[in-house]
mmCIF file of C-alpha atoms in Angstrom:
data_model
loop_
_atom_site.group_PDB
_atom_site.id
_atom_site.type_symbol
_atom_site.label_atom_id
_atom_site.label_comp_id
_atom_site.label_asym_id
_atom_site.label_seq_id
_atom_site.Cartn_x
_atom_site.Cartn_y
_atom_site.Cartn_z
ATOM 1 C CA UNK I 274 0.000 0.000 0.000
ATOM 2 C CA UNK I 275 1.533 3.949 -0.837
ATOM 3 C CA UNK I 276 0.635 7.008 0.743
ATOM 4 C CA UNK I 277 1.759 10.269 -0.751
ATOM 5 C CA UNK I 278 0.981 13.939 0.926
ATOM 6 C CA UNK I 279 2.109 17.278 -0.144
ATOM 7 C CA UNK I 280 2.067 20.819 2.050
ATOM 8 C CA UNK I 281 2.979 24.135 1.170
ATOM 9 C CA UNK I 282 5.298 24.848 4.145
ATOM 10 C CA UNK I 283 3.931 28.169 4.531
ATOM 11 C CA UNK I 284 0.772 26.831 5.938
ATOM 12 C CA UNK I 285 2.822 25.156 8.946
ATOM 13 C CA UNK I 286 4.864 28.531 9.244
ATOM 14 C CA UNK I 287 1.402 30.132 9.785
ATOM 15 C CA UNK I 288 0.441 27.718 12.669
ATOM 16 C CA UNK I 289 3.063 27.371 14.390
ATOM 17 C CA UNK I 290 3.715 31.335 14.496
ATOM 18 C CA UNK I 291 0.096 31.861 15.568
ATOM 19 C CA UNK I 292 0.052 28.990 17.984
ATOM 20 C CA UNK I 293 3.714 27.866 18.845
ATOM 21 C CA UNK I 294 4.564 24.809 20.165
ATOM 22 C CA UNK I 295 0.481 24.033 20.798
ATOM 23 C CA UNK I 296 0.532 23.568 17.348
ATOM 24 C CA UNK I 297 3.060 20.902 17.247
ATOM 25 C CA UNK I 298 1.549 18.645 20.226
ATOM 26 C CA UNK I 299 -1.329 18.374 18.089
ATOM 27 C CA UNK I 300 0.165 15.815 15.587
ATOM 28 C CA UNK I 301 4.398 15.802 17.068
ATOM 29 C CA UNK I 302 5.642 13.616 20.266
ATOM 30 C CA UNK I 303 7.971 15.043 22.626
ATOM 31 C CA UNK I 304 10.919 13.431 21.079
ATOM 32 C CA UNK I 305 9.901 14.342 17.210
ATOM 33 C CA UNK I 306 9.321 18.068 18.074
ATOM 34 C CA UNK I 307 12.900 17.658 19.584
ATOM 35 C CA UNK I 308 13.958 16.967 16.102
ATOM 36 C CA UNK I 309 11.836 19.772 14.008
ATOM 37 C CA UNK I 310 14.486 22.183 13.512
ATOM 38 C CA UNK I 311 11.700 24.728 12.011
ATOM 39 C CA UNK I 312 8.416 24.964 10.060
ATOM 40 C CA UNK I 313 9.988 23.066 7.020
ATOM 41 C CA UNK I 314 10.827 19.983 8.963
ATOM 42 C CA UNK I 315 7.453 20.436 11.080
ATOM 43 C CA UNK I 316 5.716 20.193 7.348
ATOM 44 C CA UNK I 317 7.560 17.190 6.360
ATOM 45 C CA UNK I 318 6.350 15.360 9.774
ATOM 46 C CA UNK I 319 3.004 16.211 8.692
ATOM 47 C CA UNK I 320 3.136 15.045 5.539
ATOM 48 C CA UNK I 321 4.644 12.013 6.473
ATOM 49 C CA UNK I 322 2.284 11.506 8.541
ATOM 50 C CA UNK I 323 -0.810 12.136 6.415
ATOM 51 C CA UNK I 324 0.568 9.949 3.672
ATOM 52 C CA UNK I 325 1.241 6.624 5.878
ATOM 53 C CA UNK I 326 -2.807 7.273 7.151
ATOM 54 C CA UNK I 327 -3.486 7.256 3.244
ATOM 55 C CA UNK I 328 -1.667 4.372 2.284
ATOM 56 C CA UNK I 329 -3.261 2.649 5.674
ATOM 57 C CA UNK I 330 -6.319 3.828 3.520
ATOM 58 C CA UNK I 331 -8.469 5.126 6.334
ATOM 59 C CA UNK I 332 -6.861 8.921 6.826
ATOM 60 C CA UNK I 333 -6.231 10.502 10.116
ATOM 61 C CA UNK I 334 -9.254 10.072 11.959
ATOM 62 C CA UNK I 335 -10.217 7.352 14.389
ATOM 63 C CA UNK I 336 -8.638 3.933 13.352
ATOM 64 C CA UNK I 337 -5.202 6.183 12.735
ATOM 65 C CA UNK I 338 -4.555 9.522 15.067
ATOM 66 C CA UNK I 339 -1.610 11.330 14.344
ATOM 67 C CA UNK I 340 -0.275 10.450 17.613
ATOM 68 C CA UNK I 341 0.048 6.494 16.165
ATOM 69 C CA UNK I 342 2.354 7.032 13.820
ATOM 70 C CA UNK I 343 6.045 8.035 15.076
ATOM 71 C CA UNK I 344 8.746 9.907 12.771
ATOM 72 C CA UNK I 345 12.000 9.328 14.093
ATOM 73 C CA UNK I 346 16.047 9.230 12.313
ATOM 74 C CA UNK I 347 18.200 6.976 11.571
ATOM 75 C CA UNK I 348 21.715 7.569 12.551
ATOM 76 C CA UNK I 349 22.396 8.705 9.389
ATOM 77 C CA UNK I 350 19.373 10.870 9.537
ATOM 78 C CA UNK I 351 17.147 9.348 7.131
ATOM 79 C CA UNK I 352 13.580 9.844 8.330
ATOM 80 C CA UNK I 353 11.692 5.996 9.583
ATOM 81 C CA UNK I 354 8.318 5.388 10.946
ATOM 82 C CA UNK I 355 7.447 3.602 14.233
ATOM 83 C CA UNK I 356 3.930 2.422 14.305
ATOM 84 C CA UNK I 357 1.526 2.245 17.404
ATOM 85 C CA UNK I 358 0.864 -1.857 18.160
ATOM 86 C CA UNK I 359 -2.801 -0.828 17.489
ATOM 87 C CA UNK I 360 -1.872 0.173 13.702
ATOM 88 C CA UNK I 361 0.299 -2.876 13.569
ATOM 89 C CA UNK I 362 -2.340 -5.245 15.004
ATOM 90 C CA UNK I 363 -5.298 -3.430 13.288
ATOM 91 C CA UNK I 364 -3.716 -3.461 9.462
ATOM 92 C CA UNK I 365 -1.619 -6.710 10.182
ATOM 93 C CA UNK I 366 1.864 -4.277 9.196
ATOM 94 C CA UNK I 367 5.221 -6.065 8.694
ATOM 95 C CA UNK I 368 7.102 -3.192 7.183
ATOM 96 C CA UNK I 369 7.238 0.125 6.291
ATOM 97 C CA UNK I 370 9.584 2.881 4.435
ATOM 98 C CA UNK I 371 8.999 6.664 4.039
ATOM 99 C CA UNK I 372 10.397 9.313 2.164
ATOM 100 C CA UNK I 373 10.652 13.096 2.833
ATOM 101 C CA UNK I 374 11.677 16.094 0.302
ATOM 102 C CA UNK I 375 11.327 19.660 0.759
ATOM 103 C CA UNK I 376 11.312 21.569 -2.781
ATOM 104 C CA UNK I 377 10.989 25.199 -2.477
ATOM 105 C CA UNK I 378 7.581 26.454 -0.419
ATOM 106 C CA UNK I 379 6.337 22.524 -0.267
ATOM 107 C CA UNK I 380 7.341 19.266 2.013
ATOM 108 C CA UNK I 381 6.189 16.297 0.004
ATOM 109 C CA UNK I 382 6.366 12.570 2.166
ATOM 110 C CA UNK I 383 5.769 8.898 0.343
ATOM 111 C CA UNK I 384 5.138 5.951 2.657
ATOM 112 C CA UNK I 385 5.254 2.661 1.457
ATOM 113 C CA UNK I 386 3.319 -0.243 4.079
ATOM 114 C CA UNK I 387 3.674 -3.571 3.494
ATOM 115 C CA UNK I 388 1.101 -6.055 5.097
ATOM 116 C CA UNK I 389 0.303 -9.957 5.847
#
């Protein structure tokens, strides 16, 4: 299953300077808004996000919050998803990749799930 999401970054820039770090404890844990270095990371998080709920094929809602789905880096810093065991259990998941790219004004975020 693939999941693709695209966000003009200046939407993100726009929430997160009218609402701060509110903003990003609506969809971000603790340790991924310790890795958002500013609104054009923040947007790829999002999209990321948004595009693993679309390949799940249900959107964010309630069989996938945003809070489910983890971003998190490798050591070399390429972007991987953790799942909640609810997602795992619920969609019978055995693998997943993701990839982020920032072009310009927009964060676009594929996410490839593999399933039993």
């Amino acid at each position: 299953m693939i999941g693709i999401d695209l966000i003009k970054t200046s939407r993100m820039n726009r929430l997160i300077e009218r609402f701060g770090d509110k903003a990003l404890q609506k969809f971000l844990s603790d340790d991924e808004i310790s890795l958002v270095k500013n609104y054009k990371t923040a947007s790829g998080f999002w999209a990321a996000k948004e595009a693993c709920s679309k390949a799940l094929g249900v959107g964010i809602g309630s069989e996938c919050s945003f809070l489910d789905i983890t971003v998190y880096k490798t050591s070399k810093g390429a972007p991987r998803l953790k799942l909640s065991q609810k997602l795992l259990n619920n969609f019978n998941i055995t693998d997943s990749s993701l990839s982020i790219t920032h072009d310009g004004e927009y964060a676009i975020a594929v996410v490839a799930i593999e399933s039993s």
